[in-house]
Coordinates of C-alpha atoms in Angstrom, one line a residue:
Chain A
X153 CA 242.3 -30.5 111.0
X154 CA 239.5 -29.9 113.6
X155 CA 236.5 -27.9 112.6
X156 CA 236.5 -24.2 113.4
X157 CA 233.8 -22.3 115.2
X158 CA 234.2 -19.8 112.3
X159 CA 232.3 -21.1 109.3
X160 CA 234.3 -18.8 107.0
X161 CA 237.7 -20.0 108.4
X162 CA 240.6 -20.3 105.9
X163 CA 243.3 -22.0 107.9
X164 CA 246.8 -22.5 106.7
X165 CA 249.6 -24.2 108.7
X166 CA 252.7 -22.0 108.6
X167 CA 256.2 -22.6 109.9
X168 CA 259.0 -20.2 110.9
X169 CA 262.3 -22.0 110.3
X170 CA 264.8 -20.2 112.5
X171 CA 268.6 -20.6 111.8
X172 CA 271.3 -20.6 114.4
X173 CA 274.6 -18.9 113.4
X174 CA 276.1 -19.4 109.9
X175 CA 279.9 -19.5 110.1
X176 CA 282.0 -17.6 107.5
X177 CA 283.4 -21.0 106.5
X178 CA 280.0 -22.5 105.7
X179 CA 279.3 -23.1 102.1
X180 CA 276.0 -22.5 100.2
X181 CA 275.6 -26.3 100.2
X182 CA 276.0 -26.4 104.0
X183 CA 273.3 -23.7 104.4
X184 CA 270.9 -25.3 101.9
X185 CA 271.2 -28.6 103.6
X186 CA 270.1 -27.0 106.9
X187 CA 267.2 -25.3 105.1
X188 CA 266.1 -28.5 103.5
X189 CA 266.1 -30.4 106.8
X190 CA 263.9 -27.7 108.3
X191 CA 261.6 -27.6 105.2
X192 CA 261.1 -31.4 105.5
X193 CA 260.3 -31.0 109.2
X194 CA 257.9 -28.2 108.5
X195 CA 256.1 -30.3 105.9
X196 CA 255.9 -33.3 108.1
X197 CA 254.2 -31.1 110.7
X198 CA 251.6 -30.1 108.2
X199 CA 253.0 -26.7 107.1
X200 CA 252.1 -25.5 103.6
X201 CA 254.4 -22.5 103.9
X202 CA 257.8 -22.1 105.6
X203 CA 259.6 -18.8 106.3
X204 CA 263.4 -18.8 106.3
X205 CA 265.5 -15.9 107.6
X206 CA 267.0 -12.8 105.9
X207 CA 270.3 -13.6 104.2
X208 CA 269.8 -17.3 104.9
X209 CA 272.6 -18.5 102.6
X210 CA 275.6 -16.8 104.2
X211 CA 276.9 -15.4 107.4
X212 CA 275.7 -11.8 108.1
X213 CA 278.6 -10.2 106.2
X214 CA 277.6 -6.5 106.7
X215 CA 279.4 -6.8 110.0
X216 CA 282.7 -6.5 108.2
X217 CA 284.4 -3.8 106.1
X218 CA 285.4 -5.0 102.7
X219 CA 287.4 -2.5 100.6
X220 CA 286.8 -4.2 97.2
X221 CA 283.6 -5.1 95.5
X222 CA 285.0 -8.6 94.6
X223 CA 285.4 -9.4 98.3
X224 CA 281.8 -8.7 99.0
X225 CA 280.4 -10.2 95.8
X226 CA 281.1 -13.7 97.1
X227 CA 278.1 -13.3 99.4
X228 CA 275.7 -12.5 96.6
X229 CA 273.5 -14.7 94.3
X230 CA 273.6 -14.0 90.6
X231 CA 270.5 -16.1 89.9
X232 CA 267.6 -17.5 91.9
X233 CA 267.3 -20.4 91.8
X234 CA 271.0 -21.1 91.1
X235 CA 272.9 -24.3 91.0
X236 CA 273.1 -24.6 94.9
X237 CA 269.6 -23.4 95.6
X238 CA 267.6 -25.3 92.9
X239 CA 267.2 -28.3 95.2
X240 CA 265.1 -26.1 97.6
X241 CA 262.6 -25.3 94.8
X242 CA 262.5 -28.9 93.7
X243 CA 261.9 -30.2 97.2
X244 CA 259.2 -27.6 97.8
X245 CA 257.3 -28.7 94.8
X246 CA 257.7 -32.4 95.8
X247 CA 256.5 -31.7 99.3
X248 CA 253.8 -29.2 98.2
X249 CA 255.1 -26.4 100.5
X250 CA 255.7 -22.8 99.7
X251 CA 258.6 -20.8 101.2
X252 CA 260.1 -17.4 101.8
X253 CA 263.9 -17.1 101.4
X254 CA 266.2 -14.2 102.1
X255 CA 269.5 -13.7 100.2
X256 CA 271.8 -11.1 98.9
X257 CA 271.0 -10.3 95.2
X258 CA 273.4 -9.1 92.6
X259 CA 271.1 -7.8 89.9
X260 CA 271.9 -6.9 86.3
X261 CA 269.8 -3.9 85.6
X262 CA 269.6 -1.3 82.8
X263 CA 271.5 1.0 85.1
X264 CA 274.3 -1.6 85.6
X265 CA 275.0 -4.0 88.5
X266 CA 272.9 -3.4 91.7
X267 CA 273.0 -5.1 95.0
X268 CA 269.9 -5.7 97.1
X269 CA 268.9 -7.4 100.3
X270 CA 266.2 -9.6 98.8
X271 CA 263.6 -12.2 99.6
X272 CA 261.5 -14.4 97.2
X273 CA 258.1 -16.0 97.8
X274 CA 258.0 -19.4 96.2
X275 CA 254.6 -21.2 95.9
X276 CA 253.9 -24.9 96.6
X277 CA 254.7 -25.8 93.0
X278 CA 258.2 -24.5 93.4
X279 CA 257.6 -21.3 91.3
X280 CA 258.7 -17.8 92.3
X281 CA 255.5 -15.8 92.9
X282 CA 257.1 -12.6 94.0
X283 CA 260.3 -10.7 94.9
X284 CA 260.9 -8.1 97.6
X285 CA 263.9 -5.9 98.0
X286 CA 264.5 -4.5 101.5
X287 CA 263.4 -0.8 101.7
X288 CA 264.6 0.2 105.1
X289 CA 268.4 -0.4 105.2
X290 CA 269.8 0.2 108.7
X291 CA 273.3 1.0 109.8
X292 CA 275.9 3.1 108.0
X293 CA 277.9 3.4 104.8
X294 CA 281.2 4.5 106.3
X295 CA 283.9 2.5 108.1
X296 CA 283.6 3.0 111.9
X297 CA 286.7 1.4 113.4
X298 CA 285.5 2.1 116.9
X299 CA 282.8 -0.4 116.6
X300 CA 283.3 -4.1 117.5
X301 CA 281.2 -4.9 114.4
X302 CA 280.3 -2.8 111.5
X303 CA 276.7 -2.6 110.3
X304 CA 277.3 -1.8 106.6
X305 CA 274.0 -2.5 105.0
X306 CA 273.9 1.1 103.7
X307 CA 277.3 0.4 101.9
X308 CA 276.6 -3.0 100.5
X309 CA 273.0 -2.7 99.4
X310 CA 270.8 -0.1 97.6
X311 CA 267.3 0.6 99.0
X312 CA 264.7 -1.7 97.6
X313 CA 263.1 -0.4 94.4
X314 CA 260.0 -2.6 94.3
X315 CA 257.9 -1.1 97.1
X316 CA 255.7 -3.3 99.2
X317 CA 253.7 -5.5 96.9
X318 CA 251.1 -8.0 98.0
X319 CA 250.5 -11.3 96.2
X320 CA 247.3 -13.4 96.1
X321 CA 248.6 -17.0 96.1
X322 CA 248.1 -20.3 98.0
X323 CA 244.7 -19.3 99.2
X324 CA 245.6 -15.9 100.8
X325 CA 247.2 -12.5 100.4
X326 CA 250.9 -12.4 101.2
X327 CA 253.4 -9.6 101.6
X328 CA 257.1 -9.6 102.5
X329 CA 259.5 -7.4 104.3
X330 CA 263.0 -7.8 105.8
X331 CA 264.5 -7.2 109.3
X332 CA 264.6 -3.5 110.0
X333 CA 261.5 -2.9 107.8
X334 CA 259.5 -4.5 110.7
X335 CA 260.2 -1.5 113.0
X336 CA 258.5 1.0 110.6
X337 CA 254.8 1.2 110.8
X338 CA 254.6 2.3 107.2
X339 CA 255.8 -1.1 106.1
X340 CA 252.8 -3.0 107.4
X341 CA 250.4 -0.1 106.6
X342 CA 251.2 0.0 102.9
X343 CA 250.6 -3.8 102.7
X344 CA 247.4 -3.6 104.7
X345 CA 246.2 -1.0 102.2
X346 CA 246.7 -3.8 99.6
X347 CA 244.7 -6.3 101.6
X348 CA 247.6 -8.3 103.0
X349 CA 246.6 -11.2 105.3
X350 CA 250.1 -12.5 106.2
X351 CA 253.4 -10.6 106.3
X352 CA 256.5 -12.8 106.0
X353 CA 259.8 -11.5 107.2
X354 CA 263.2 -12.7 108.1
X355 CA 265.8 -10.9 110.2
X356 CA 269.4 -10.8 111.5
X357 CA 269.4 -8.6 114.6
X358 CA 272.6 -8.0 116.5
X359 CA 271.8 -6.9 120.1
X360 CA 275.0 -5.0 120.9
X361 CA 275.2 -2.4 118.2
X362 CA 273.5 0.9 119.0
X363 CA 276.1 2.2 121.4
X364 CA 273.4 2.6 124.0
X365 CA 273.2 -0.4 126.5
X366 CA 269.7 0.8 127.5
X367 CA 268.5 0.2 123.9
X368 CA 270.4 -2.9 123.3
X369 CA 269.1 -4.5 126.5
X370 CA 265.6 -4.2 125.1
X371 CA 266.3 -5.9 121.8
X372 CA 263.9 -8.9 122.3
X373 CA 261.2 -6.6 123.7
X374 CA 261.4 -4.3 120.7
X375 CA 261.4 -7.2 118.2
X376 CA 258.2 -8.5 119.7
X377 CA 256.6 -5.1 120.2
X378 CA 257.1 -4.1 116.6
X379 CA 255.7 -7.3 115.1
X380 CA 252.8 -7.5 117.5
X381 CA 251.8 -3.8 116.8
X382 CA 252.2 -4.4 113.0
X383 CA 249.9 -7.4 113.2
X384 CA 247.3 -5.8 115.4
X385 CA 247.1 -2.3 113.9
X386 CA 246.9 -3.8 110.4
X387 CA 244.8 -6.9 111.2
X388 CA 247.3 -9.2 109.6
X389 CA 249.3 -12.3 110.5
X390 CA 253.0 -11.7 110.8
X391 CA 255.6 -14.5 110.6
X392 CA 259.1 -13.4 111.7
X393 CA 262.1 -15.7 111.4
X394 CA 265.5 -15.0 112.9
X395 CA 269.0 -16.0 112.1
X396 CA 270.4 -15.9 115.6
X397 CA 272.9 -16.9 118.2
X398 CA 276.5 -15.9 118.4
X399 CA 277.7 -15.7 114.8
X400 CA 281.4 -15.1 114.2
X401 CA 281.5 -13.5 117.7
X402 CA 278.4 -11.2 117.1
X403 CA 275.3 -12.0 119.3
X404 CA 272.0 -11.9 117.5
X405 CA 268.5 -12.3 118.9
X406 CA 266.2 -15.2 118.2
X407 CA 262.5 -15.1 119.1
X408 CA 261.2 -16.2 115.7
X409 CA 257.5 -15.9 116.1
X410 CA 254.1 -16.2 114.5
X411 CA 251.7 -13.3 115.5
X412 CA 247.9 -13.3 115.0
X413 CA 245.9 -10.3 113.7
X414 CA 244.9 -9.8 117.4
X415 CA 248.6 -9.0 118.2
X416 CA 248.9 -12.3 120.2
X417 CA 252.0 -14.4 119.7
X418 CA 250.8 -17.9 118.9
X419 CA 254.2 -19.6 118.4
X420 CA 257.7 -18.6 119.4
X421 CA 261.1 -20.3 119.1
X422 CA 262.8 -21.1 122.4
X423 CA 266.4 -21.6 121.3
X424 CA 269.1 -19.7 119.5
X425 CA 269.7 -22.5 117.0
X426 CA 268.0 -24.1 114.0
X427 CA 264.4 -24.6 115.1
X428 CA 261.0 -24.9 113.4
X429 CA 257.9 -23.5 115.0
X430 CA 254.5 -24.1 113.5
X431 CA 251.0 -22.6 113.9
X432 CA 247.6 -23.1 112.3
X433 CA 246.6 -19.6 111.1
X434 CA 243.1 -18.8 110.1
X435 CA 243.4 -16.0 107.5
X436 CA 239.8 -15.1 108.1
X437 CA 240.8 -13.7 111.5
X438 CA 242.0 -10.6 109.7
X439 CA 238.4 -9.9 108.6
X440 CA 236.8 -9.5 112.1
X441 CA 239.3 -6.7 112.9
X442 CA 238.9 -5.1 109.5
X443 CA 235.1 -5.0 109.9
X444 CA 235.3 -3.4 113.4
X445 CA 238.2 -1.3 114.8
X446 CA 240.2 -1.3 111.6
X447 CA 237.7 -0.8 108.9
X448 CA 240.0 1.5 107.0
X449 CA 237.4 2.7 104.5
X450 CA 235.2 4.0 107.3
X451 CA 237.7 5.2 109.9
X452 CA 241.0 6.3 108.3
X453 CA 241.5 10.1 107.8
X454 CA 244.2 10.5 105.2
X455 CA 243.6 14.2 104.9
X456 CA 245.6 14.6 108.1
X457 CA 248.4 12.2 107.3
X458 CA 250.2 14.4 104.8
X459 CA 253.6 14.7 106.5
X460 CA 254.1 10.9 106.4
X461 CA 254.6 11.0 102.6
X462 CA 255.6 14.7 102.2
X463 CA 258.5 14.6 104.7
X464 CA 261.4 12.3 105.3
X465 CA 262.9 13.8 108.4
X466 CA 261.3 15.9 111.2
X467 CA 260.5 19.6 111.2
X468 CA 260.2 21.8 114.4
X469 CA 256.9 22.0 116.3
X470 CA 254.1 23.6 114.4
X471 CA 252.7 25.4 117.5
X472 CA 249.1 25.0 116.2
Chain B
X276 CA 265.6 15.6 142.0
X277 CA 268.5 13.2 141.8
X278 CA 271.2 13.8 139.3
X279 CA 270.9 11.9 136.1
X280 CA 273.6 9.9 134.3
X281 CA 272.6 11.7 131.2
X282 CA 274.2 15.2 131.2
X283 CA 271.6 16.4 128.7
X284 CA 268.6 15.2 130.8
X285 CA 265.5 17.3 130.6
X286 CA 263.3 15.8 133.2
X287 CA 259.6 16.7 133.8
X288 CA 257.4 15.0 136.3
X289 CA 254.1 14.2 134.7
X290 CA 250.8 12.8 136.1
X291 CA 248.0 10.7 134.6
X292 CA 244.9 11.5 136.6
X293 CA 242.5 8.7 135.9
X294 CA 238.8 9.1 136.6
X295 CA 236.4 6.4 137.7
X296 CA 232.8 6.5 136.3
X297 CA 230.9 9.8 135.9
X298 CA 227.2 9.2 136.5
X299 CA 224.6 10.8 134.3
X300 CA 223.4 12.7 137.3
X301 CA 226.8 14.3 138.1
X302 CA 227.1 18.0 137.4
X303 CA 230.0 19.9 135.9
X304 CA 230.8 21.2 139.4
X305 CA 230.9 17.6 140.7
X306 CA 233.4 16.6 137.9
X307 CA 235.5 19.7 138.3
X308 CA 235.8 19.1 142.1
X309 CA 237.2 15.6 141.4
X310 CA 239.6 17.0 138.8
X311 CA 240.8 19.7 141.2
X312 CA 241.4 17.2 143.9
X313 CA 243.6 15.1 141.6
X314 CA 245.4 18.2 140.2
X315 CA 246.3 19.1 143.8
X316 CA 247.6 15.6 144.5
X317 CA 249.6 15.6 141.3
X318 CA 251.2 19.0 142.2
X319 CA 251.9 17.8 145.7
X320 CA 253.8 14.8 144.2
X321 CA 256.0 17.1 142.1
X322 CA 254.1 17.0 138.8
X323 CA 254.3 20.0 136.4
X324 CA 251.8 18.5 134.0
X325 CA 248.6 16.5 134.6
X326 CA 246.7 14.6 131.9
X327 CA 242.9 14.2 132.5
X328 CA 240.7 11.9 130.4
X329 CA 238.7 12.3 127.2
X330 CA 235.2 13.9 127.9
X331 CA 236.2 14.5 131.5
X332 CA 233.3 16.8 132.4
X333 CA 230.4 14.4 131.6
X334 CA 229.4 10.8 131.4
X335 CA 230.3 9.1 128.1
X336 CA 227.0 10.2 126.4
X337 CA 227.7 8.6 122.9
X338 CA 226.4 5.4 124.4
X339 CA 222.9 6.7 124.1
X340 CA 220.7 7.6 121.1
X341 CA 219.3 11.1 121.4
X342 CA 216.8 12.2 118.7
X343 CA 217.1 15.9 119.2
X344 CA 220.1 18.1 119.1
X345 CA 219.0 19.9 122.3
X346 CA 219.1 16.6 124.2
X347 CA 222.8 16.2 123.3
X348 CA 223.9 19.7 123.6
X349 CA 223.6 19.6 127.4
X350 CA 226.9 17.6 127.3
X351 CA 228.8 20.2 125.3
X352 CA 230.8 23.2 126.4
X353 CA 230.2 26.5 124.7
X354 CA 233.4 28.1 126.0
X355 CA 236.6 27.0 127.6
X356 CA 237.2 28.1 130.2
X357 CA 233.6 28.6 131.1
X358 CA 231.9 29.4 134.5
X359 CA 232.3 25.9 135.9
X360 CA 235.8 25.2 134.5
X361 CA 237.5 28.5 135.2
X362 CA 238.6 27.3 138.6
X363 CA 240.7 24.6 137.0
X364 CA 242.7 27.2 135.1
X365 CA 243.1 29.4 138.1
X366 CA 244.2 26.6 140.3
X367 CA 246.7 25.4 137.7
X368 CA 248.3 28.8 137.6
X369 CA 248.4 29.0 141.4
X370 CA 250.1 25.5 141.6
X371 CA 252.3 26.1 138.6
X372 CA 251.1 22.9 136.8
X373 CA 249.9 22.5 133.2
X374 CA 247.1 20.2 132.2
X375 CA 245.3 18.4 129.3
X376 CA 241.5 18.3 129.5
X377 CA 239.1 16.5 127.2
X378 CA 235.6 17.8 126.7
X379 CA 232.8 18.0 124.1
X380 CA 233.0 21.3 122.2
X381 CA 230.2 23.2 120.6
X382 CA 232.0 25.5 118.2
X383 CA 230.6 28.6 116.4
X384 CA 232.3 28.5 113.1
X385 CA 231.8 30.4 109.8
X386 CA 230.0 27.3 108.6
X387 CA 227.6 27.3 111.6
X388 CA 227.5 25.2 114.8
X389 CA 229.9 22.3 114.9
X390 CA 230.4 19.6 117.5
X391 CA 233.9 18.2 118.3
X392 CA 235.5 15.8 120.7
X393 CA 238.2 18.1 121.9
X394 CA 241.1 18.5 124.2
X395 CA 243.1 21.6 125.3
X396 CA 246.6 21.9 126.5
X397 CA 246.9 24.5 129.3
X398 CA 250.3 25.7 130.5
X399 CA 251.6 26.2 134.0
X400 CA 250.4 29.8 133.9
X401 CA 246.8 28.7 133.3
X402 CA 246.8 29.8 129.6
X403 CA 245.5 27.6 126.7
X404 CA 248.5 26.7 124.6
X405 CA 246.8 24.5 122.1
X406 CA 243.6 22.8 121.0
X407 CA 243.1 19.4 119.5
X408 CA 239.9 17.9 117.9
X409 CA 239.7 14.1 117.7
X410 CA 240.4 13.0 114.1
X411 CA 239.6 9.3 114.3
X412 CA 236.0 9.0 115.4
X413 CA 235.0 5.4 116.2
X414 CA 231.6 3.8 116.2
X415 CA 228.6 4.5 114.0
X416 CA 226.1 7.3 113.1
X417 CA 222.9 5.2 112.9
X418 CA 220.8 3.8 115.7
X419 CA 221.5 0.1 116.4
X420 CA 218.8 -1.1 118.8
X421 CA 220.4 -4.6 119.0
X422 CA 223.4 -3.2 120.9
X423 CA 223.3 -2.9 124.7
X424 CA 225.0 0.5 124.3
X425 CA 225.4 2.6 121.2
X426 CA 228.7 4.1 120.2
X427 CA 227.5 7.2 118.4
X428 CA 230.6 9.3 118.1
X429 CA 230.1 9.4 114.3
X430 CA 226.7 11.0 115.0
X431 CA 227.5 13.5 117.7
X432 CA 230.9 14.7 116.5
X433 CA 232.5 15.8 113.3
X434 CA 236.1 14.6 112.6
X435 CA 238.7 17.0 113.9
X436 CA 239.7 19.7 111.5
X437 CA 243.0 20.8 113.1
X438 CA 245.2 17.9 112.3
X439 CA 247.9 16.8 114.7
X440 CA 249.8 19.9 115.8
X441 CA 252.8 19.9 118.1
X442 CA 253.5 22.7 120.6
X443 CA 256.8 23.8 122.1
X444 CA 255.9 24.8 125.7
X445 CA 256.9 24.0 129.3
X446 CA 260.4 22.9 128.2
X447 CA 259.4 20.3 125.7
X448 CA 257.4 19.5 122.5
X449 CA 253.9 18.3 123.2
X450 CA 251.2 16.8 121.1
X451 CA 247.7 15.6 121.8
X452 CA 245.3 12.9 120.6
X453 CA 242.1 11.3 121.9
X454 CA 241.1 7.7 122.6
X455 CA 240.7 5.8 119.3
X456 CA 243.4 8.0 117.7
X457 CA 245.9 6.0 119.7
X458 CA 245.2 2.8 117.7
X459 CA 246.3 4.4 114.4
X460 CA 250.0 4.6 113.8
X461 CA 249.5 7.7 111.6
X462 CA 248.6 9.6 114.7
X463 CA 251.9 9.3 116.4
X464 CA 253.9 9.4 113.1
X465 CA 252.6 12.8 112.1
X466 CA 253.5 14.2 115.5
X467 CA 256.9 12.6 115.5
X468 CA 257.5 14.3 112.1
X469 CA 256.9 17.5 114.0
X470 CA 259.4 16.6 116.7
X471 CA 256.9 15.7 119.5
X472 CA 258.5 14.5 122.7
X473 CA 255.4 13.7 124.7
X474 CA 251.9 12.7 123.4
X475 CA 249.1 13.4 125.8
X476 CA 245.9 11.5 125.4
X477 CA 242.7 10.7 127.2
X478 CA 240.3 7.8 126.5
X479 CA 236.9 6.2 127.3
X480 CA 237.1 2.6 126.1
X481 CA 234.2 0.2 126.6
X482 CA 235.3 -3.4 126.5
X483 CA 232.0 -5.1 125.5
X484 CA 231.2 -3.3 122.2
X485 CA 232.7 -4.9 119.1
X486 CA 230.3 -7.9 118.9
X487 CA 233.4 -10.2 119.0
X488 CA 234.2 -11.6 122.4
X489 CA 237.7 -12.6 121.2
X490 CA 238.4 -8.9 120.5
X491 CA 236.7 -7.5 123.5
X492 CA 238.6 -9.9 125.8
X493 CA 241.9 -8.3 124.6
X494 CA 240.9 -4.7 125.3
X495 CA 243.6 -4.1 128.0
X496 CA 246.3 -5.8 125.9
X497 CA 245.4 -3.7 122.8
X498 CA 245.3 -0.5 124.8
X499 CA 248.8 -1.2 126.1
X500 CA 250.2 -2.5 122.8
X501 CA 249.0 0.6 120.8
X502 CA 250.6 3.1 123.2
X503 CA 253.8 1.1 123.7
X504 CA 254.2 0.8 119.9
X505 CA 253.4 4.5 119.3
X506 CA 256.0 5.5 121.9
X507 CA 258.8 3.1 120.7
X508 CA 258.3 3.6 116.9
X509 CA 258.2 7.3 117.3
X510 CA 260.7 7.8 120.1
X511 CA 258.3 9.7 122.2
X512 CA 256.8 9.7 125.7
X513 CA 253.1 8.8 125.8
X514 CA 250.8 9.6 128.6
X515 CA 247.4 7.9 128.4
X516 CA 244.6 8.6 130.9
X517 CA 241.3 6.6 131.2
X518 CA 237.9 7.3 132.3
X519 CA 237.0 3.8 133.5
X520 CA 235.0 1.5 135.6
X521 CA 231.3 0.6 135.2
X522 CA 229.6 3.8 134.1
X523 CA 225.9 3.8 133.8
X524 CA 226.1 0.0 133.3
X525 CA 228.8 0.2 130.6
X526 CA 232.2 -1.3 131.6
X527 CA 235.3 0.6 130.5
X528 CA 239.0 -0.2 130.8
X529 CA 241.4 1.6 133.0
X530 CA 245.2 1.0 132.7
X531 CA 246.1 4.7 132.6
X532 CA 249.8 4.7 131.9
X533 CA 253.0 6.6 131.1
X534 CA 255.1 5.0 128.4
X535 CA 258.8 5.8 127.8
X536 CA 260.3 6.3 124.3
X537 CA 261.7 2.8 124.8
X538 CA 258.1 1.5 124.8
X539 CA 258.5 0.5 128.5
X540 CA 255.5 1.3 130.8
X541 CA 257.0 3.3 133.6
X542 CA 253.7 3.9 135.5
X543 CA 250.3 2.4 135.4
X544 CA 247.1 2.8 137.4
X545 CA 246.0 -0.3 139.4
X546 CA 242.3 0.7 140.0
X547 CA 239.2 1.5 138.0
X548 CA 238.6 4.7 140.0
X549 CA 240.0 8.2 140.5
X550 CA 243.7 7.6 140.7
X551 CA 246.8 9.6 140.1
X552 CA 250.0 8.0 138.8
X553 CA 253.2 10.0 138.4
X554 CA 256.5 9.5 136.7
X555 CA 259.7 11.5 136.1
X556 CA 260.2 11.6 132.4
X557 CA 263.5 12.6 130.8
X558 CA 262.5 14.2 127.5
X559 CA 266.1 13.7 126.3
X560 CA 265.4 9.9 126.1
X561 CA 263.7 10.6 122.8
X562 CA 267.0 11.7 121.4
X563 CA 268.9 8.5 121.8
X564 CA 266.3 6.6 119.8
X565 CA 266.1 9.4 117.2
X566 CA 269.9 9.3 116.7
X567 CA 270.0 5.5 116.2
X568 CA 267.1 3.2 115.0
X569 CA 264.7 6.0 114.3
X570 CA 266.8 8.7 112.7
X571 CA 264.0 9.5 110.3
X572 CA 266.1 11.8 108.0
X573 CA 268.5 8.9 107.4
X574 CA 266.3 5.9 107.4
X575 CA 262.7 6.7 106.3
X576 CA 261.8 5.9 102.6
X577 CA 258.7 8.0 101.9
X578 CA 258.9 7.2 98.2
X579 CA 257.4 3.8 99.1
X580 CA 254.7 5.1 101.5
X581 CA 252.4 6.6 98.8
X582 CA 249.2 4.5 99.6
X583 CA 249.1 5.8 103.2
X584 CA 248.0 9.3 102.0
X585 CA 246.7 8.4 98.6
X586 CA 244.2 5.8 99.8
X587 CA 241.6 5.7 102.6
X588 CA 240.4 2.1 102.3
X589 CA 242.2 -1.0 100.9
X590 CA 242.6 -2.2 97.3
X591 CA 243.1 -5.8 96.2
X592 CA 246.6 -7.3 96.1
X593 CA 248.9 -5.8 93.5
X594 CA 250.6 -9.1 92.6
X595 CA 253.9 -7.4 92.1

């Protein structure tokens, strides 16, 4: 790796491993084989960390209404790693590469069975370092027959109950979020307040589902804008990885990308299929923004942020 | 005005009235004459609201170190309107146009004299509707002789003490902020939680002052990114107006712009001088985003946002 002009540079080569569509008929083994092939490619190109999409082991099933729990549960993992996914962990350890993997989690809790839209961060020894459960669930819980496709995340998942942790591992501070989380500035901000240096996120984003063509037509722009702003305003790297293409008739955006703390896109996928993009990311770049514009300890004014935590929805104008 | 496809459209024509440099030698009367000319142009082009820059009545004096209060106080207004600015209010009433004006405010408070970086919102009858005092003061309070120009906002101003109010006036819900405020997602979010439909903001942004050429070189990009993200993520219009060009040797960015709730830039200045840009803004566009992606009452999860108000600076990674 060439020398950096920055004597404090902490470079890590990272990959976003985008997936094209997963058919309803594809098995876990089929999906894992695709992930393994991309993990090997990422490692061969120098990557020490590879980010896979949200719900990377199945088709995006919230597009369909299922009446019975049993019909839905086939899309969920009961353990991680499990029999079909263990090979990912073993290969990661062999190759010395960490990974982020999104999947549907059926969790046995004290309060009974719960379903989450989950991601794990696995280190370069093949060990799970952290788990994240999607906080911002989009869509609806009711059946809407007028829609070409449902968006039933609010039916099939419960909101994440783990908050937005940040883990120190593999030479940096890493956080996770999933899909719709990336549109909410609170997501990145909470992690930045915990010293995150790289936010890992996977997504499945249909671009025909708001009912407003003028919104849907901007799906790619909004995807990029949200991640660029999250990176810049929080002085953090962001690695966003799509599952994309036309999946079971539903079109989803691609644009998997790696964004620098400057807000600049340093790598982006150019297809709607399985594709690995790689960038060398200096984690120390976060610091120069955090020592200037975004020196939180000097410049933030939380006394005036009260409504952000005190309110969920909006109130009328205060008129002074 | 042509009919809209949106039967609930609430259009308002708005202007951003950018100023080129103000020399140290220019008087209040000189500045007011420039503002009046642009107010008349804005009105003649159909605008019902015109946004002037931050500190629109003087040069950007925080670039210099002044030892004595009396030296600084010449840049401050003791009343608004005052003898030199009253004509702006009278002309606005004649023309039926509202305005936003930034200025340095010397306030007599119960706690004694205080200095703020302030903006007022004046309605189309020439009456002050609201006042905002800049919350996020950038720069430093100490003298830094190694800098070509100081950035002494933290010396000459106190942080705003009025929060981020939103006013219902002139057919919409309006909020204000100033310059550096626009880089902080909390600014827009607090106003969005108070149903803002249009955020008005003026700025003076030197592009040679962070000590990092790789940051300074992105000044225009960061200006645009922050306002586009603020608009999109909060489903609000944003009108940003620069004082720009090379002022007393200090280069400042232009790019005054009007941004739609989609995040799209619908008008932008193309000079670094006095220039009026105008756009027809349908305030109802906010609604379609607030009923879908950004339906706060349905989708926000404040239980997980605690650190945003509980912390000022960052803490180490939580590791789960």
